[in-house]
XYZ file of C-alpha atoms in Angstrom:
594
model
C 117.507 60.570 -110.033
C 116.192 64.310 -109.656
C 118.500 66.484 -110.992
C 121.764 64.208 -111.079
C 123.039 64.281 -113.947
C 123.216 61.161 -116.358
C 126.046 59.959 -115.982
C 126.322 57.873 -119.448
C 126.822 60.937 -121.002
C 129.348 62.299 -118.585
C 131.733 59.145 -118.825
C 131.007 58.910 -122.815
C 132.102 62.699 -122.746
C 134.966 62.187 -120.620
C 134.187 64.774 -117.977
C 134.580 62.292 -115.033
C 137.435 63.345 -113.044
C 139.420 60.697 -111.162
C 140.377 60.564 -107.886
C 144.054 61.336 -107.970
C 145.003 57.860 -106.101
C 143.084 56.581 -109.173
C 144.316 58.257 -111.861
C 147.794 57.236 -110.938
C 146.821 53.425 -110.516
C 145.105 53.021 -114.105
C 148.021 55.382 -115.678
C 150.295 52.493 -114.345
C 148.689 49.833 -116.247
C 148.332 49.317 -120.202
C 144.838 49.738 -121.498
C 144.709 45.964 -122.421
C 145.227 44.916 -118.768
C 142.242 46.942 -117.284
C 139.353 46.358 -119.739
C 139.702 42.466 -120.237
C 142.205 41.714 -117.408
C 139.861 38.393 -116.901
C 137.777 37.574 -120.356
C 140.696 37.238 -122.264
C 141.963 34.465 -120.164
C 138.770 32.332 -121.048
C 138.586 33.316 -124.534
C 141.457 35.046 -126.489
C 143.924 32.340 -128.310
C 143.331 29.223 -130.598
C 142.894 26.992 -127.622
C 139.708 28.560 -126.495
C 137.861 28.219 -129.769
C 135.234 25.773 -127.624
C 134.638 28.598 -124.884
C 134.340 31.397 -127.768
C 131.698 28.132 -129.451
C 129.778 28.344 -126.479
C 129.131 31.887 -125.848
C 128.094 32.137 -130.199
C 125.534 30.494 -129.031
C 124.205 32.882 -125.825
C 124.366 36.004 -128.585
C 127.868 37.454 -129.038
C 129.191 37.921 -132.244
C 133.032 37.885 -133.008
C 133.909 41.689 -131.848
C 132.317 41.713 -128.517
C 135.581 39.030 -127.807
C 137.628 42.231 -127.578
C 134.945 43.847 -125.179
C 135.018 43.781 -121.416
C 132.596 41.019 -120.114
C 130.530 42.529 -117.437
C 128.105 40.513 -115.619
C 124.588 41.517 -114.406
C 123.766 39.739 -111.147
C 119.874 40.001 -111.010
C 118.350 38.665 -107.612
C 114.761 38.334 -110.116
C 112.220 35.725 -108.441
C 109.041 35.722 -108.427
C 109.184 34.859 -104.586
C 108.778 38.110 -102.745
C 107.377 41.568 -104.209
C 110.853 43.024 -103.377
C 112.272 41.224 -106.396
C 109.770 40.600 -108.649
C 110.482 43.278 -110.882
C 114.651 43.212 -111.025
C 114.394 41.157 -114.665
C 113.555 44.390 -115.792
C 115.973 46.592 -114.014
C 118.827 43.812 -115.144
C 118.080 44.259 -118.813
C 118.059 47.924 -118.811
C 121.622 47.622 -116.790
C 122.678 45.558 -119.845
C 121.647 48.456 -122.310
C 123.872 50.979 -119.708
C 126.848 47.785 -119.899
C 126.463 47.708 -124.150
C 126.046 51.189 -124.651
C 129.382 52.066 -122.757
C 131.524 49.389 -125.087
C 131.041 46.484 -122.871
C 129.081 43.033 -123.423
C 126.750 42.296 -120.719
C 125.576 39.057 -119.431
C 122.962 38.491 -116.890
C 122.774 35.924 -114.404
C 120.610 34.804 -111.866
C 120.918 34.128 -108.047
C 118.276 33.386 -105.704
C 116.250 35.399 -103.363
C 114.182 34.471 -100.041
C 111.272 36.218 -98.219
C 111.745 37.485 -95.154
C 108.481 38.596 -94.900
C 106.518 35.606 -96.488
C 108.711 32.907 -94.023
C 108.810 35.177 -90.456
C 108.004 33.060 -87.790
C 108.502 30.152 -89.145
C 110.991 27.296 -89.571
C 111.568 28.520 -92.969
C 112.946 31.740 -91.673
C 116.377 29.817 -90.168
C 117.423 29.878 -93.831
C 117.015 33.822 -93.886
C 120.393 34.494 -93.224
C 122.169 31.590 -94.466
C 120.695 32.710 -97.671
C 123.267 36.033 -97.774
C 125.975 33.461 -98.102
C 124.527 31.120 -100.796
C 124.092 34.826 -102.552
C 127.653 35.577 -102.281
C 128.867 32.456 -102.981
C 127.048 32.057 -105.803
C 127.758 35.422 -107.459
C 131.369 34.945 -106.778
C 131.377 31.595 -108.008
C 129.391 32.957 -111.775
C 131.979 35.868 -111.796
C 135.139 33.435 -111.420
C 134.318 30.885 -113.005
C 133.393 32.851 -116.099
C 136.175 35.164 -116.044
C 133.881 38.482 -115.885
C 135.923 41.620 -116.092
C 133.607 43.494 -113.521
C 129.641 43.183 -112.670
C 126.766 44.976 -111.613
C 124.690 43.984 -108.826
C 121.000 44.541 -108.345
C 119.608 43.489 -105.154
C 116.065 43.984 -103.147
C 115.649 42.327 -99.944
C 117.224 42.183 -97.176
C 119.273 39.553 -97.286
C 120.812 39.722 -101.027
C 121.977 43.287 -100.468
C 125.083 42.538 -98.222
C 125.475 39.135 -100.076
C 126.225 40.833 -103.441
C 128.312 43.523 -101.657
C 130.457 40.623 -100.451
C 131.030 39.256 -103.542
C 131.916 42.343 -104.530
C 134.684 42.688 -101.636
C 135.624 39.321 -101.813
C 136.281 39.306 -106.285
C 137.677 42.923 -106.357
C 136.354 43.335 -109.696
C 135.028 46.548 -110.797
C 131.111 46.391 -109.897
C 128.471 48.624 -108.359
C 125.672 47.507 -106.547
C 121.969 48.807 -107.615
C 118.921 48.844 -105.028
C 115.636 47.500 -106.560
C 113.801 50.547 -104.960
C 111.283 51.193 -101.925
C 107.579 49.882 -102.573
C 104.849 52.555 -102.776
C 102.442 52.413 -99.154
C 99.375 50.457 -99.399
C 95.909 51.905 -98.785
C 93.708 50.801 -95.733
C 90.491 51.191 -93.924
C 87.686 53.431 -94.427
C 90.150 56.205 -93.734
C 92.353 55.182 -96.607
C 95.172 55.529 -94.300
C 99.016 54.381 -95.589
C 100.230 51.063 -94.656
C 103.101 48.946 -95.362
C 103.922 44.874 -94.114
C 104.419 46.244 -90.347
C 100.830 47.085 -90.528
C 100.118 43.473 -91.233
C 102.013 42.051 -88.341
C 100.657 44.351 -85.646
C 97.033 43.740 -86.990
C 97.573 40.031 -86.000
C 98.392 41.257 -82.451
C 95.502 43.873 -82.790
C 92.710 40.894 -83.775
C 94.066 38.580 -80.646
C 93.623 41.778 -78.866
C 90.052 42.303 -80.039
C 90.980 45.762 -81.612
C 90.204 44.412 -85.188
C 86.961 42.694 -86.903
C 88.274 39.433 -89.227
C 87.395 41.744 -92.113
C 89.706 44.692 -90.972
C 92.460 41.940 -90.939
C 91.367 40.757 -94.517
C 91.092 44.543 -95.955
C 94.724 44.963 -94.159
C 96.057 41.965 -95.548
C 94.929 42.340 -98.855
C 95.286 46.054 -99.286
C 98.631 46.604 -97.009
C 101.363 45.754 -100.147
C 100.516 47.318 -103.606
C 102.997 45.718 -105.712
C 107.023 45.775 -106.590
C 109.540 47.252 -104.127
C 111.216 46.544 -100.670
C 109.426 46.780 -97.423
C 108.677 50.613 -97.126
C 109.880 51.835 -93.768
C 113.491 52.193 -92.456
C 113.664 48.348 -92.067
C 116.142 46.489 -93.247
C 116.005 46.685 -97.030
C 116.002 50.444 -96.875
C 118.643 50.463 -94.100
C 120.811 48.342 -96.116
C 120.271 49.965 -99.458
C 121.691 53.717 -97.536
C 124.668 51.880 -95.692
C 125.697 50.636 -99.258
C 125.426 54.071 -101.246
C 126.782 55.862 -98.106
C 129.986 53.374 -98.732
C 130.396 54.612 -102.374
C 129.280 51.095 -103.507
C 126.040 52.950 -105.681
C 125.114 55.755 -107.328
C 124.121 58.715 -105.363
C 120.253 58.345 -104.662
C 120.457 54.586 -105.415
C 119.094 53.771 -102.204
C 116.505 56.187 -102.202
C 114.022 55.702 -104.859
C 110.833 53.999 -105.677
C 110.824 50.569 -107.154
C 108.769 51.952 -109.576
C 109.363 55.331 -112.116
C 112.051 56.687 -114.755
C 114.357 57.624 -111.993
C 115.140 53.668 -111.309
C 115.926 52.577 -114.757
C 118.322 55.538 -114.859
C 120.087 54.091 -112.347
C 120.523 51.136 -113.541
C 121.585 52.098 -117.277
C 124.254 54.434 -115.516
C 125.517 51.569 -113.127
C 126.028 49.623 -116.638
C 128.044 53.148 -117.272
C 129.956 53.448 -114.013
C 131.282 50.312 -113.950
C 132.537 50.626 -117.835
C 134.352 53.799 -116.380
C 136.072 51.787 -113.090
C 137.663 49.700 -114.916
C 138.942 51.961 -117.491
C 140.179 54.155 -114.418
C 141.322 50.579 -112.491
C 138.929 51.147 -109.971
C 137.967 48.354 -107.730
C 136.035 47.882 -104.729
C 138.666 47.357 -102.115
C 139.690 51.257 -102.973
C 135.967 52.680 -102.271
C 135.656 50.075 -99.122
C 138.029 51.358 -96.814
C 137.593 51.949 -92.749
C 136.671 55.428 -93.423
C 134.030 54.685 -96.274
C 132.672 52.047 -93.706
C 132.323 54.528 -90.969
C 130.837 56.893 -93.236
C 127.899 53.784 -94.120
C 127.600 53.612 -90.073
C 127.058 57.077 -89.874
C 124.432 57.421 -92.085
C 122.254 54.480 -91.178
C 122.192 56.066 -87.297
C 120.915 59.335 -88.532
C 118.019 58.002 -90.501
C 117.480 55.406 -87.520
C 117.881 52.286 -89.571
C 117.585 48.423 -88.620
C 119.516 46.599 -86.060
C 120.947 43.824 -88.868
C 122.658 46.515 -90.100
C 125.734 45.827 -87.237
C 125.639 42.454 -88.478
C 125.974 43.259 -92.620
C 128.310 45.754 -92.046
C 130.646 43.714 -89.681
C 130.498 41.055 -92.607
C 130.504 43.133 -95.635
C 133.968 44.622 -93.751
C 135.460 40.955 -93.512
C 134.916 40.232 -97.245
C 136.600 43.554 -97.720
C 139.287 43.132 -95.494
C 138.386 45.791 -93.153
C 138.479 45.494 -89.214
C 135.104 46.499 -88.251
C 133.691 45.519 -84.749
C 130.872 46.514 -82.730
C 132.925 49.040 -80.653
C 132.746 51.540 -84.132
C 129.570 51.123 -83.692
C 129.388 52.477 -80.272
C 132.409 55.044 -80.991
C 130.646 56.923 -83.990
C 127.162 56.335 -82.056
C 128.424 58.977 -79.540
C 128.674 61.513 -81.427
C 126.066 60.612 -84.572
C 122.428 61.858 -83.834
C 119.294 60.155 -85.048
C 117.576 63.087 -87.730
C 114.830 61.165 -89.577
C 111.267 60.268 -88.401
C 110.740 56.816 -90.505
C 109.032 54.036 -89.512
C 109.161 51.824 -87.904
C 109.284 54.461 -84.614
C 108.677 57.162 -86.502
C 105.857 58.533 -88.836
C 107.078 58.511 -91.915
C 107.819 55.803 -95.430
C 110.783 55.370 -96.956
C 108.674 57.230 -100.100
C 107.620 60.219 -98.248
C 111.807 60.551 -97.879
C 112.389 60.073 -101.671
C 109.568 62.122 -102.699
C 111.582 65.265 -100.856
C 114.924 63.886 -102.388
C 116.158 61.487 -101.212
C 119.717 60.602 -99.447
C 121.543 62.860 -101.027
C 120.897 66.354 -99.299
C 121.366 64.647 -95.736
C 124.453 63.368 -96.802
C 125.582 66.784 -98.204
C 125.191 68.384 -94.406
C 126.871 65.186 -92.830
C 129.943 65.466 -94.806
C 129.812 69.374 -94.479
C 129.732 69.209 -90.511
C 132.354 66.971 -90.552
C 130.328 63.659 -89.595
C 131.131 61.793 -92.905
C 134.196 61.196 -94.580
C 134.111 63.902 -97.594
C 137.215 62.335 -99.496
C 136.158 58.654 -99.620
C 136.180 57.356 -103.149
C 132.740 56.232 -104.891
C 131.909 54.025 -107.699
C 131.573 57.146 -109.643
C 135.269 57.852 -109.964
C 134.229 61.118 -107.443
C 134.467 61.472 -104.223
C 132.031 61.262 -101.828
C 132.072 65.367 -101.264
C 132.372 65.822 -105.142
C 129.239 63.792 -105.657
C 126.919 65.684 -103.185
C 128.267 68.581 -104.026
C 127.482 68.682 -107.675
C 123.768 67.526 -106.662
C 121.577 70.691 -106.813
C 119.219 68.580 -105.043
C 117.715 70.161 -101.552
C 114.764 69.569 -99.044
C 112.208 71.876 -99.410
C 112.021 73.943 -96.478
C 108.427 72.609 -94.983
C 109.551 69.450 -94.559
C 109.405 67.192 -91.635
C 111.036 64.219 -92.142
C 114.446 65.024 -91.685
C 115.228 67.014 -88.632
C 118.358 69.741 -88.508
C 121.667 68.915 -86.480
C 120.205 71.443 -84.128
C 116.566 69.482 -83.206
C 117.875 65.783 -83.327
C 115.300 63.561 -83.037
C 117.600 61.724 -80.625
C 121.072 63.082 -79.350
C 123.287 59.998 -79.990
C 122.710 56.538 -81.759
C 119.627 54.446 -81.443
C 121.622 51.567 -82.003
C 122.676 50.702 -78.720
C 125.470 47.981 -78.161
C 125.152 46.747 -74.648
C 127.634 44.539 -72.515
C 127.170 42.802 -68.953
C 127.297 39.480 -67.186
C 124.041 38.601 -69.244
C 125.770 39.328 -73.015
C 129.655 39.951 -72.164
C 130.490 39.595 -75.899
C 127.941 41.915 -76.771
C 124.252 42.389 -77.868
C 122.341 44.990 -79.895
C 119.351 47.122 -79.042
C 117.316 49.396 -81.448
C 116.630 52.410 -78.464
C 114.418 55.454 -79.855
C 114.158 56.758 -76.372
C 110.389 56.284 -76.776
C 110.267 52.964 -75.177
C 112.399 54.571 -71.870
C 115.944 53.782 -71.738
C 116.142 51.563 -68.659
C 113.892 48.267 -67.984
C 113.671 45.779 -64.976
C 111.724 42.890 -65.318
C 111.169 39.079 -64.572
C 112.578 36.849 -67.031
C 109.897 34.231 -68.713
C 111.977 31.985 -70.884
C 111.180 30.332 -74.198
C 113.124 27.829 -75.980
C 111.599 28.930 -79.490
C 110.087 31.684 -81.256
C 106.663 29.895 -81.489
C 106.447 29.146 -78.070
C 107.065 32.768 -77.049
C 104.687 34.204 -79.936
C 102.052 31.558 -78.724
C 102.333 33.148 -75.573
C 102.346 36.540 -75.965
C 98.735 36.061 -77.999
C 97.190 33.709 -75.670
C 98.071 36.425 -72.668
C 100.631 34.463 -70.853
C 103.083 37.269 -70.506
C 102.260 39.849 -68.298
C 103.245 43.972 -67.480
C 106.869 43.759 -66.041
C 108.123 40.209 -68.075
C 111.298 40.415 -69.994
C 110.753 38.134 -72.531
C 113.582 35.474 -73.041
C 113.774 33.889 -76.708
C 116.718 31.456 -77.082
C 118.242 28.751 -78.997
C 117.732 31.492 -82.110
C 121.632 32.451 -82.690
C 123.446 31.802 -85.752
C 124.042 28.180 -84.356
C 121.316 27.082 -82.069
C 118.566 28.252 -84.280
C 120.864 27.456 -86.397
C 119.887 31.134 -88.802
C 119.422 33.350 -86.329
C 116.015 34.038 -87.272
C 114.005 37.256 -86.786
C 111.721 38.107 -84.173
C 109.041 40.397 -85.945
C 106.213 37.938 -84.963
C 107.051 38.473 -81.408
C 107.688 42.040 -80.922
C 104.649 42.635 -83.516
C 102.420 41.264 -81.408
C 103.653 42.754 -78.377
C 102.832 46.026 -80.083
C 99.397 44.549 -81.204
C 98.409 43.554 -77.828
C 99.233 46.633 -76.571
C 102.172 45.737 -74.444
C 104.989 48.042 -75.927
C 106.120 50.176 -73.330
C 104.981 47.109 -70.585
C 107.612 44.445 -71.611
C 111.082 44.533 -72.599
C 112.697 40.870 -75.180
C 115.961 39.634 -75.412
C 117.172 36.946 -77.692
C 120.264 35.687 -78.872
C 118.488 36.005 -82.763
C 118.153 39.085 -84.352
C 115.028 41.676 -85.151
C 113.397 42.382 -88.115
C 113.961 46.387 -89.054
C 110.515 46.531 -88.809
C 110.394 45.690 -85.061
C 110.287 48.408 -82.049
C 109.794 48.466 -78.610
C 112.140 47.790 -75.533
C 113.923 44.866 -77.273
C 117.620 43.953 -77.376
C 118.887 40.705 -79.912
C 122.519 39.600 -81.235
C 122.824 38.267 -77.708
C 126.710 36.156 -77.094
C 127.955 34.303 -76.617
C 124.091 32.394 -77.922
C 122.756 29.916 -76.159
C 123.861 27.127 -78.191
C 127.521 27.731 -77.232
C 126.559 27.723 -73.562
C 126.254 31.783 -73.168
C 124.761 32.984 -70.009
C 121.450 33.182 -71.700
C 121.183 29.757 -71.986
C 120.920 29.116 -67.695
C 118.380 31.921 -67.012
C 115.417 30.520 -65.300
C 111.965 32.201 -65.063
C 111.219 34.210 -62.521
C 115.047 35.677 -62.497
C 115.463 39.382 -62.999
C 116.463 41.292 -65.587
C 117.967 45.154 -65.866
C 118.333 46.602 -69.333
C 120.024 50.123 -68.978
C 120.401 51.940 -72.356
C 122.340 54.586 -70.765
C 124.958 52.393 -68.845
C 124.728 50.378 -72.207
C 124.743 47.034 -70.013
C 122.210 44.048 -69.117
C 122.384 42.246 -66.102
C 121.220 38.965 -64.908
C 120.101 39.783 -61.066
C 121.783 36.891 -59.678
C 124.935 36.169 -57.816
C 128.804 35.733 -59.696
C 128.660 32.560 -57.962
C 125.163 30.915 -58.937
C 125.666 31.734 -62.057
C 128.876 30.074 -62.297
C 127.014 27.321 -60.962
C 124.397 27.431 -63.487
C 126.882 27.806 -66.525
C 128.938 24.589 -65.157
C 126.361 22.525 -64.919
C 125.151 23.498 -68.468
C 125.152 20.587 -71.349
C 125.174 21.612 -74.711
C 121.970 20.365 -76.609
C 122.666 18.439 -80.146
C 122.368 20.270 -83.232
C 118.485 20.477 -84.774
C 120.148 19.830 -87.983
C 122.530 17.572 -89.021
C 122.520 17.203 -93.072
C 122.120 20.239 -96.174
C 123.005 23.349 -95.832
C 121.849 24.558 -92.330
C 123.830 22.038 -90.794
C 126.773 23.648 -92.766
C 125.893 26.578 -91.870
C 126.032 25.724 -88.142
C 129.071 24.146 -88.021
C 131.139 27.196 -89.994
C 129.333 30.238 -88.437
C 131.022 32.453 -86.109
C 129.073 34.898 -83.773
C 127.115 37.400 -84.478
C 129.340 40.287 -83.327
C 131.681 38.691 -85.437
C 128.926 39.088 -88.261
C 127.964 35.599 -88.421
C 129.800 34.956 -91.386
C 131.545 31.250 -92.971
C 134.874 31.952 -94.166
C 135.915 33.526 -91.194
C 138.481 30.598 -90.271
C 140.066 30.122 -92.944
């Protein structure tokens, strides 16, 4: 953590001031209510000698009854590198959770590879898989009657899940990121690669570009070990929103899987969330509008993924919090884009740690007014407090994150369109490098495969506008991502050629002219679902609008006559799924209706 201090020894000291909202609210209660407001309900009295029996047995001894039970939610698996080393990170939370006066326990939830499953049928359960996660934590939590929990999390996916468990128990917790993987090493030039690299060397070999053993020295040599995919994709995205919402430690989402700094963090989460309760801290006070706004803010200035509109919209129903796509396009006005990361820019999420991280960026947002300074963090500090008693600063040579002065891009990337093609909405990742207006004709595919099948075998052309459908949170159903596609449009050379819309959703490591989140989806009978081939296509990034170049009337027509297809599943959870998932501007979460 740099030069943060450890903050063990400030809460074991007492030095952690309270924010004064805070102070009041744990003054109000008696000491008994805060620390084991829930444990003592499963195991204090005569009656619960059996429960008390049980946990003997799983290593607590007879005065860690009268200790606050704080649960460790480890997303461990040996599935994806992202996770494969959070066992570790969970045990030395527990030391962080013991050595404050707590008694730790760590569970498990599962964890699913975006990267291993893309393009595939396996990927519809990509998103699902965020609820299982917070349904399962919040079932472990309740059912066991933890006082509060700590979170650790490293893929895409099980980051928002545990934050919505968080929002939905309102239990003192803090959420840990697993950490960025290193860059791999490739080619005769040794030059820096990550999973991207992979992907667009399968469009590169269809193209020619690449001998079968440069794809085999990629593929082998392109991911180095433990840690979350290392550009400003969607792990790293997700991992900034949540710190930048006071939900983490500061510099939590900006450190290496790997190195000291990361087990610090997760001994002082074990800390911090001692310290919440004993100030009556919970995560409905740190997730307000505000702290929200300030998450939105941040991931536009270090041009993060597209999903993030989606997490944050459901992280903010969990919490309680109105949040809609038009915040998006209301603080996207007026937030430019400051760091070069991949997947536009040149940069790894580890060249961004190695100058320090989140912290200093954040300092000069909330000094210029762009974040919300007096937002409430997991430390018990405010958000201004915290950066402000970092010493931390970029060195001066430094590239990677440009001043308010030399934005990389004026206004958000994130670009939220409307029009007669998406009139509840749809979400474009715009660098500016890809142009920001594209006319095409529409050739339509009713799958992911099919439109990946035809992008490599040279069936779309200069000027197509790619349609992928029936990939929405219903119709796919799981909304899956489209890094295949767009990877191989890069690979083959087509980036700036061809534009893709689909009513699924993009990969953070996807760029290019490409626009997903499209609704109403084509499942539900959305105007995407009647576009024919050959029909054309505007997508205006400045206008913020796409348009279906046909007439009010014949696409009436077209929408009338529509039938809706039956569901590909019917049994197990993606047919669940499908039947309680709203849209995806409405997050694409499951509890929404009740």
């Amino acid at each position: 953590m740099g030069d943060l201090p450890c903050l063990q020894a400030a809460f074991a000291a007492g030095k952690m001031r309270a924010h004064p909202i805070m102070a009041k609210k744990a003054a109000s209660k008696k000491p008994e209510s805060l620390h084991r407001k829930h444990s003592a309900i499963v195991v204090d009295g005569v009656e619960r000698a059996p429960s008390r029996a049980m946990l003997h047995a799983v290593g607590f001894k007879r005065e860690d009854f009268q200790k606050s039970q704080i649960g460790i939610a480890s997303t461990w698996s040996m599935v994806t590198p992202c996770n494969m080393h959070i066992d570790r990170l969970a045990k030395e939370t527990a030391k962080g959770v013991d050595a404050a006066g707590g008694k730790s326990l760590i569970f498990n939830t599962i964890t699913i590879s975006d990267g291993i499953s893309m393009g595939t049928e396996g990927m519809k359960y990509s998103l699902v898989s965020r609820e299982v996660i917070a349904d399962s934590i919040e079932t472990v939590v309740g059912c066991e009657g933890m006082d509060g929990f700590v979170a650790i999390g490293g893929c895409d996916k099980n980051m928002p899940g545990c934050v919505m468990a968080m929002a939905r128990l309102n239990r003192p917790s803090v959420f840990v990121y697993g950490g960025t993987i290193l860059p791999g090493c490739v080619g005769h030039e040794k030059k820096d690669a990550d999973i991207v690299t992979v992907f667009e060397a399968v469009g590169k070999h269809a193209n020619c570009q690449i001998t079968d053993a440069d794809l085999i020295d990629i593929e082998e040599h392109s991911i180095p070990g433990e840690g979350s995919c290392g550009g400003m994709y969607t792990a790293n995205t997700m991992a900034s929103a949540i710190e930048a919402l006071g939900m983490s430690l500061p510099n939590s989402g900006a450190q290496s899987a790997v190195g000291d700094d990361k087990l610090i963090d997760c001994f002082d989460a074990g800390a911090a969330v001692m310290n919440m309760i004993k100030l009556g801290i919970t995560p409905r006070d740190i997730m307000t509008k505000e702290a929200f706004e300030n998450a939105i803010t941040l991931i536009i200035t270090l041009g993060g993924s597209t999903n993030a509109v989606l997490h944050l919209i459901a992280m903010a129903h969990s919490a309680g919090v109105k949040l809609t796509i038009e915040d998006f396009v209301r603080i996207g006005k007026k937030t430019p884009v400051l760091a070069d990361l991949k997947p536009s820019g040149k940069y790894f999420m580890n060249d961004l740690v190695k100058i320090g991280g989140t912290v200093p960026l954040m300092r000069i947002l909330v000094e210029e007014g762009l974040m919300h300074g007096d937002c409430l963090t997991v430390t018990g500090r405010t958000m201004k407090e915290n950066v402000r008693k970092s010493k931390i600063v970029y060195p001066k040579s430094q590239k990677i994150i440009r001043p308010l002065s030399d934005p990389i891009k004026k206004d958000s990337h994130l670009v939220i369109f409307k029009g007669n093609l998406c009139p509840e909405g749809a979400v474009g990742k715009i660098s500016g490098k890809e142009g920001l207006t594209f006319t095409g004709k529409a050739i339509v595919f009713e799958s992911e495969e099919k439109a990946l099948d035809a992008i490599l075998n040279d069936k779309v052309k200069k000027g197509h506008v790619i349609v992928i459908r029936m990939e929405g949170p219903k119709g796919g159903p799981g909304m899956r991502e489209m890094l295949s596609p767009t990877s191989a449009i890069m690979g083959k050379g087509l980036g700036k050629d061809v534009a893709l819309i689909t009513d699924g959703r993009f990969s953070g490591g996807s760029h290019g002219f490409v626009v997903g989140h499209v609704t109403p989806e084509a499942f539900v009978g959305g105007p995407i679902a009647v576009i024919k081939n050959g029909d054309a296509i505007t997508i205006d990034a400045e206008k913020r609008a796409i348009t279906l170049g046909i007439p009010a009337k014949e696409l009436a027509a077209r929408l009338k006559a529509w039938k809706q297809p039956k569901p590909r599943y019917t049994r197990g959870v993606l047919a669940k799924y499908a039947a309680l998932t709203t849209s995806a501007s409405e997050g694409a979460v499951t509890d929404k209706q009740f």
